[in-house]
Coordinates of C-alpha atoms and ligand atoms in Angstrom, one line a residue:
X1 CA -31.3 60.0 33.0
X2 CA -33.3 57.2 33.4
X3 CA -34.4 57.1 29.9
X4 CA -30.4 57.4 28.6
X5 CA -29.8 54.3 30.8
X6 CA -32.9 52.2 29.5
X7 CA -31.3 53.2 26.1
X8 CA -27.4 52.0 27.2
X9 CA -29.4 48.8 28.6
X10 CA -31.4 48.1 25.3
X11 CA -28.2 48.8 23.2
X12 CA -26.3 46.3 25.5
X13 CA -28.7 43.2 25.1
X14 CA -28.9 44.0 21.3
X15 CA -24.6 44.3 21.1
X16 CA -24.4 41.1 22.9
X17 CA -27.2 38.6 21.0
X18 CA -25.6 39.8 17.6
X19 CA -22.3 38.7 18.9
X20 CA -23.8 35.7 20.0
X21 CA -25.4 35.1 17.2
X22 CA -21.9 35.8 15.4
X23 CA -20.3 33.1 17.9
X24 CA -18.8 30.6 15.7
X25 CA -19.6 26.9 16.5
X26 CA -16.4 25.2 17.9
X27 CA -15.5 21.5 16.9
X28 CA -13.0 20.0 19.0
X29 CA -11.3 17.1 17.3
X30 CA -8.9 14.6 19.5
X31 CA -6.5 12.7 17.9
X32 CA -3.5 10.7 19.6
X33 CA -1.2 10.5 16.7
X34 CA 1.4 13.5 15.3
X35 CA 0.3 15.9 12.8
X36 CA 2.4 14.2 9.6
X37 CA 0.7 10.9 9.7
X38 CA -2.5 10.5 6.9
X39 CA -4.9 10.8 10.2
X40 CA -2.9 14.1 11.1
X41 CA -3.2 15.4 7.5
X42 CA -6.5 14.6 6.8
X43 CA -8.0 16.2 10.0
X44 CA -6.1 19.2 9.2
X45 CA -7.0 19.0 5.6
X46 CA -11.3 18.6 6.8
X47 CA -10.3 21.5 9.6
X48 CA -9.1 23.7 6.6
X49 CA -11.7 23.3 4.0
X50 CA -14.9 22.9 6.8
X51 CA -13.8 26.6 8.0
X52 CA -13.6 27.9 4.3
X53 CA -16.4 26.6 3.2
X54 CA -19.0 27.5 6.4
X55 CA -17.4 31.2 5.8
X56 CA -16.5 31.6 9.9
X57 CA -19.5 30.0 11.4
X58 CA -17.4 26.8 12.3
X59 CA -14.1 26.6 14.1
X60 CA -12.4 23.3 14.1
X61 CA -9.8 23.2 17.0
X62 CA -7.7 19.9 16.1
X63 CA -5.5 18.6 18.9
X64 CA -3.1 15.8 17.8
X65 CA -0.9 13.8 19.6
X66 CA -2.5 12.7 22.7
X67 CA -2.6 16.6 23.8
X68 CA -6.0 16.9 25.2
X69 CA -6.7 13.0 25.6
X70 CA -5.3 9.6 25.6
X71 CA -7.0 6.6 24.0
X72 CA -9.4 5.7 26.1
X73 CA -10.0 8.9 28.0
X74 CA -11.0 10.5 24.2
X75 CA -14.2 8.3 23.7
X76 CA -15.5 9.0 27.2
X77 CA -14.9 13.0 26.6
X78 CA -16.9 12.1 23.4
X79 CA -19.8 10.8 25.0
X80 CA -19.7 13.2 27.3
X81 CA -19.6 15.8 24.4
X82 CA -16.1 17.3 25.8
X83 CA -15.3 17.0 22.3
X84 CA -17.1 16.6 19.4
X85 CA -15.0 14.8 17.0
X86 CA -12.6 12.1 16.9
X87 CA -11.0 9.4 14.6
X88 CA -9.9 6.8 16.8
X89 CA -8.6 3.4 15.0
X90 CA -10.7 0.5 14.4
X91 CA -9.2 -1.5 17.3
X92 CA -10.4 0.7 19.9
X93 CA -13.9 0.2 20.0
X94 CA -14.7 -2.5 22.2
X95 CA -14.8 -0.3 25.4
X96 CA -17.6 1.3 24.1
X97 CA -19.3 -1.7 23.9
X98 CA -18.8 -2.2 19.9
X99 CA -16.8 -5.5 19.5
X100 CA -18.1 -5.7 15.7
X101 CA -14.8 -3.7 14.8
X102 CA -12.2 -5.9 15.7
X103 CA -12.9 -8.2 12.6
X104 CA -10.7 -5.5 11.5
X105 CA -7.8 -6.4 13.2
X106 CA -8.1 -10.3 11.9
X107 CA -4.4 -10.7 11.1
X108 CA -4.2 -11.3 6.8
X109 CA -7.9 -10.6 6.5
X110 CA -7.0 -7.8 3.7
X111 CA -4.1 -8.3 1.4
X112 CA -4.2 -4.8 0.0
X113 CA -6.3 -1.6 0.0
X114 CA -8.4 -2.8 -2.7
X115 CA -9.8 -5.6 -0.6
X116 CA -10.2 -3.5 2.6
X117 CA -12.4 -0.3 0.3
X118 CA -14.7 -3.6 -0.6
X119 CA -15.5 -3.6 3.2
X120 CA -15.1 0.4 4.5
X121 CA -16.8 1.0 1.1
X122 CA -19.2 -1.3 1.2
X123 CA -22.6 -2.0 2.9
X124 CA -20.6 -3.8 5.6
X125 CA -19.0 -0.6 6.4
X126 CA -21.9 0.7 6.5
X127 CA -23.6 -1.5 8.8
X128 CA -20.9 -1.7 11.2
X129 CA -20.7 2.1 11.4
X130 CA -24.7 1.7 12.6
X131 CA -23.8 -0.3 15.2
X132 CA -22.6 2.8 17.5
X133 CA -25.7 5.2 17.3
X134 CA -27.0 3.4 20.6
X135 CA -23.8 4.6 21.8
X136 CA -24.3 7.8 20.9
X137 CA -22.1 8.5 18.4
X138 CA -22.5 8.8 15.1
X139 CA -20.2 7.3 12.2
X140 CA -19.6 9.4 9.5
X141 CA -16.8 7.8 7.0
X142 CA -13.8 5.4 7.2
X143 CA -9.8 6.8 7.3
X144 CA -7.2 4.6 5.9
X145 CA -4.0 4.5 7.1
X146 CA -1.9 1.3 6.1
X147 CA -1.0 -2.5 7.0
X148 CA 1.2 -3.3 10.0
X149 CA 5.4 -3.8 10.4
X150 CA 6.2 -5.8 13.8
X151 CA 8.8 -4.1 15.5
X152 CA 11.6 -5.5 18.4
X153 CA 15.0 -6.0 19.3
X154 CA 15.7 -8.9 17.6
X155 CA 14.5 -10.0 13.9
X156 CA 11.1 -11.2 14.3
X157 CA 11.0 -14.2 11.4
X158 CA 10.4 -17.3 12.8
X159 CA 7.7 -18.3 14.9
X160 CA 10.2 -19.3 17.4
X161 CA 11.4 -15.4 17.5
X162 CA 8.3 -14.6 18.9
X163 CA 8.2 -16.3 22.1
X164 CA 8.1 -15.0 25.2
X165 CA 8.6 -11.1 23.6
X166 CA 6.3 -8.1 25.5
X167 CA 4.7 -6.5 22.6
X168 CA 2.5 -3.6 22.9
X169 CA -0.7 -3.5 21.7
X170 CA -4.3 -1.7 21.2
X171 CA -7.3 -2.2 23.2
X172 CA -8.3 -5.3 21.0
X173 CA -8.5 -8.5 21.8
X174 CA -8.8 -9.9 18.5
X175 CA -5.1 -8.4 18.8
X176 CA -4.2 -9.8 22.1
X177 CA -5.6 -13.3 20.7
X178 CA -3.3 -12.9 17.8
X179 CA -0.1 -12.3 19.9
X180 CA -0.7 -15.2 21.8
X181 CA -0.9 -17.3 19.0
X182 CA 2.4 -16.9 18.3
X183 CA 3.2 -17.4 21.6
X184 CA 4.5 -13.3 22.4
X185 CA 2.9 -11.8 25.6
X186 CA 0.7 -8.7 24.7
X187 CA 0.4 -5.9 26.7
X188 CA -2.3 -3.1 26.3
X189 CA -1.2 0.6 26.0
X190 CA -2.2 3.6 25.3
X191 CA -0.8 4.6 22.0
X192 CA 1.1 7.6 24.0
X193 CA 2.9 5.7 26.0
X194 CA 4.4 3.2 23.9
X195 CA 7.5 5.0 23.4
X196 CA 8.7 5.6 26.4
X197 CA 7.7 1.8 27.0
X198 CA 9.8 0.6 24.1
X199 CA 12.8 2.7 25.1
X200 CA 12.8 1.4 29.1
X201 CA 12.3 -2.1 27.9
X202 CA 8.7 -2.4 29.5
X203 CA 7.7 -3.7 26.2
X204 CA 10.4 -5.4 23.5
X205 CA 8.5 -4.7 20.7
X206 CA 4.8 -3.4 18.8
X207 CA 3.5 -3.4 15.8
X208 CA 1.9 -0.2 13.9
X209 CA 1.8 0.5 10.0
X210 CA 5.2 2.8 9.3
X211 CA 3.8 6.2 9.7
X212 CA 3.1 5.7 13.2
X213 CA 6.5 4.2 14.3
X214 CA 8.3 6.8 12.1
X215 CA 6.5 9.9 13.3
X216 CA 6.4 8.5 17.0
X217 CA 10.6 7.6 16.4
X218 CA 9.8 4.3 17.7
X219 CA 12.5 3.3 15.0
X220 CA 15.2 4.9 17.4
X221 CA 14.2 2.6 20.0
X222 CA 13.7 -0.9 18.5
X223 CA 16.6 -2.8 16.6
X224 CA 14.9 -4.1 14.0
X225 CA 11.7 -4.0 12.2
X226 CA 9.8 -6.4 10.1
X227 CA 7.7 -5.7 7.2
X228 CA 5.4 -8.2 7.5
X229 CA 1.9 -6.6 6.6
X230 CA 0.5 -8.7 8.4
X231 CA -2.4 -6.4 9.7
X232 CA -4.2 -3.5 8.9
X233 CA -4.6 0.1 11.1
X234 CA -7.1 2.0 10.3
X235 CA -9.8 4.7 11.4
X236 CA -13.4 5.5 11.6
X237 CA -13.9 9.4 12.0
X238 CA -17.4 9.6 15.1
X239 CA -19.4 12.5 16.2
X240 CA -21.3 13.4 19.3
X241 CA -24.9 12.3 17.8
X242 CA -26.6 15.0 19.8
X243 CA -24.2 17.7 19.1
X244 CA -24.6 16.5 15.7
X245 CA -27.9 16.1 14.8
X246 CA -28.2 19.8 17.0
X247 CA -26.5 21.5 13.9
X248 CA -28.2 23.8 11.9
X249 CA -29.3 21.5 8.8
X250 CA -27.3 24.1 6.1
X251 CA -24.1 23.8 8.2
X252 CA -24.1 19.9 8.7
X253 CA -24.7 19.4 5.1
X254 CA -21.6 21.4 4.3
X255 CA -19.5 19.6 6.9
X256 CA -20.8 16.4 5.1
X257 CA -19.5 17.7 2.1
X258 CA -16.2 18.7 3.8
X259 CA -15.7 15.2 5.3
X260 CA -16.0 13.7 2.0
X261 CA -13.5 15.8 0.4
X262 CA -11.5 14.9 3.6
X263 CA -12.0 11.4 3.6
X264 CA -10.6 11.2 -0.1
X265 CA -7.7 13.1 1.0
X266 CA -7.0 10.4 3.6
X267 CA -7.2 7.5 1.7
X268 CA -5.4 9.4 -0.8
X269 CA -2.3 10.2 1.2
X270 CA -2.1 6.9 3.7
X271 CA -0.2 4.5 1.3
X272 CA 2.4 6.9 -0.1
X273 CA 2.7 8.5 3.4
X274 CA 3.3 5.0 5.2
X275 CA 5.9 4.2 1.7
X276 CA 7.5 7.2 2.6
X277 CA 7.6 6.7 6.7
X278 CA 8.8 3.2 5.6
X279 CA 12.0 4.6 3.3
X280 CA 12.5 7.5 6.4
X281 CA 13.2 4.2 8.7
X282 CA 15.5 2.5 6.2
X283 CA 17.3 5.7 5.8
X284 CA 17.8 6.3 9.4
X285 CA 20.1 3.5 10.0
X286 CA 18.3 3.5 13.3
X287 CA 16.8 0.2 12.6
X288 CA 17.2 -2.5 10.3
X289 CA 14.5 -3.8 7.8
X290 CA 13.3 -7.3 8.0
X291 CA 11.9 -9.1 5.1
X292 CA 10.2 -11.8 5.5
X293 CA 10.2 -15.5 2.9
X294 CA 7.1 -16.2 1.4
X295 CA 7.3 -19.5 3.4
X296 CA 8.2 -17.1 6.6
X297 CA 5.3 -14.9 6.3
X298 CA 2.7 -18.3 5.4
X299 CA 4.0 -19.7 8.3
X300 CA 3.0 -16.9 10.4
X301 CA -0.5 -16.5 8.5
X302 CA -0.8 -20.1 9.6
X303 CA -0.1 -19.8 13.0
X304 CA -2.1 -16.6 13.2
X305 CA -5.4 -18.2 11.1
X306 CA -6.1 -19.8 15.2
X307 CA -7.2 -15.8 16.1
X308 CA -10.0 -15.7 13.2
X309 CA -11.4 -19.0 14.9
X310 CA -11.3 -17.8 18.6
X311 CA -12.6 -14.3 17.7
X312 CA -15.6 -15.4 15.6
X313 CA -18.0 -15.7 18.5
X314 CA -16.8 -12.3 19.7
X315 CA -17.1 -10.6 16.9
X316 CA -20.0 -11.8 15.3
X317 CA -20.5 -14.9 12.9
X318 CA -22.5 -12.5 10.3
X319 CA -20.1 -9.7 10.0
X320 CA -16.8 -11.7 9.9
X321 CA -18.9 -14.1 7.6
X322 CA -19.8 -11.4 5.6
X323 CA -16.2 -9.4 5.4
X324 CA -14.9 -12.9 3.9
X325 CA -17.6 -12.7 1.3
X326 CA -16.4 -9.4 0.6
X327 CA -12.9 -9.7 0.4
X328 CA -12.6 -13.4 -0.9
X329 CA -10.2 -14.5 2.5
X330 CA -10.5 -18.4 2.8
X331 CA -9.9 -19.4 6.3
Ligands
LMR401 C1 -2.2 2.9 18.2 O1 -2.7 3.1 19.3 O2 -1.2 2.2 17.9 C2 -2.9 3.6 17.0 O3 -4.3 3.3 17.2 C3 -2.7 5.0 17.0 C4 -3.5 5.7 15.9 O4 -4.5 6.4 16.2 O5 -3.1 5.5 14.7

């Protein structure tokens, strides 16, 4: 008898390590936005391929749309390793204690995706993405998503149009500088909220590239929306270092590989997915497109050009010296 229970007891420790040992490793990854935007995609996309090609030992659990954490709350679960993964946009990381990033959110800094890959591409990319391993987080690649339409109940175009208008924005302050200069009143917000915000007038108006005011149907809830590209949105896709660098060496290299692959699919995907969101809003009738005159659009560039001076202290005279280098933007 007591031999037959040593023998259930051995058999029970051996059962149970093997199906430890079988236990895949779960990824959590937070995102705030909805499923059909190129950060959706592409985290579903990296979800898909990471699983295949780690043959079970990896289980990505993606939670879009604010569903397990807002903005801020996200980067604090991060560090705390709550989750593991997250791509929050560029403009978000000065709580953290990474200003560097906002030279991002310099309003005409880019004119098109070309210029920004010279920078997320580049060694300044590269550099930048440094900057948060004393955080504890690692970077491990750049997301596109797409260049900024102002949104609000009555035609933004002039400067004058601007003034006095409540208009959301992100956690930046090179963004809240570059409301101000054109004399609107910004308002942080979590990126959840802004709906409800827009359609009980707390705010008048925001500004987001397409696919995020066409997936959120922010479009139902603003009159009029101008294309003025005046911005650029994007992400940067971080990791708990230590749950990171804790991997077994075969398994990160193939989640490497998979974030690659991924990261091509989102740069791939943003600009037809935001052309796309952009035509959805036309075709609504919800909203009504704004164009903006050359002259219009310089004289907001103009009046904007005030942020890049006030935010060059803040951000860093190397790096925003060095992203105009890059790009070829004369101040
Ligand atoms: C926002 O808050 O407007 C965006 O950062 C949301 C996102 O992740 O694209």
């Amino acid at each position: 008898m007591k031999l037959k229970a040593l023998l259930t007891f051995a058999l029970l420790i051996a059962f149970s390590s093997t199906a430890l040992a079988a236990a895949p490793i779960v990824i959590k990854f937070s995102h705030v936005v909805a499923q059909n935007t190129p950060k959706g995609q592409a985290a579903d996309y990296f979800k898909k391929i990471a699983e295949e090609r780690t043959k079970g030992r990896v289980k990505i659990e993606v939670y879009p749309n604010s569903q397990l954490y807002k903005d801020k709350e996200e980067m604090e679960a991060l560090q705390l390793g709550a989750v593991q993964m997250l791509a929050p946009s560029l403009a978000k990381f000065a709580p953290l204690g990474v200003k560097e990033f906002e030279v991002f959110d310099l309003p005409f800094i880019f004119d098109d995706y070309a210029d920004l890959h010279k920078v997320t591409q580049g060694p300044v990319g590269a550099k930048l993405l440094k900057k948060l391993e004393p955080k504890g987080i690692l970077g491990l690649a750049y997301w596109d998503n797409g260049f900024k339409v102002m949104s609000a109940n009555k035609p933004l175009k002039t400067l004058a149009d601007f003034k006095g208008q409540k208009m959301r924005i992100q956690s930046s302050k090179v963004l809240d500088s570059q409301m101000r200069s054109v004399n609107a009143i910004p308002q942080v917000m979590a990126f959840s909220e802004v709906y409800q915000a827009l359609q009980t007038g707390v705010v008048n108006g925001t500004e987001n590239p397409p696919s995020n005011l066409y997936t959120q149907k922010m479009h139902e809830v603003q009159k009029y929306v101008t294309v003025s590209n005046h911005g650029y949105l994007g992400y940067a896709v971080i990791v708990n270092k230590k749950f990171w660098q804790g991997l077994p060496a075969d398994i990160r290299t193939i989640l490497e590989g998979a974030m690659k692959d991924a990261t091509k699919f989102a740069n791939d995907v943003a600009k037809k997915d935001n052309d796309e969101a952009l035509a959805g809003v036309k075709k609504s009738g919800r909203s009504q497109i704004v164009t903006l005159t050359p002259q219009e659009r310089d004289a907001w560039k103009k009046a904007m050009d005030k942020t890049h001076k006030d935010n060059i202290g803040r951000i860093g005279a190397d790096i925003v010296k060095e992203v105009y280098a890059a790009t070829g933007y004369k101040p």
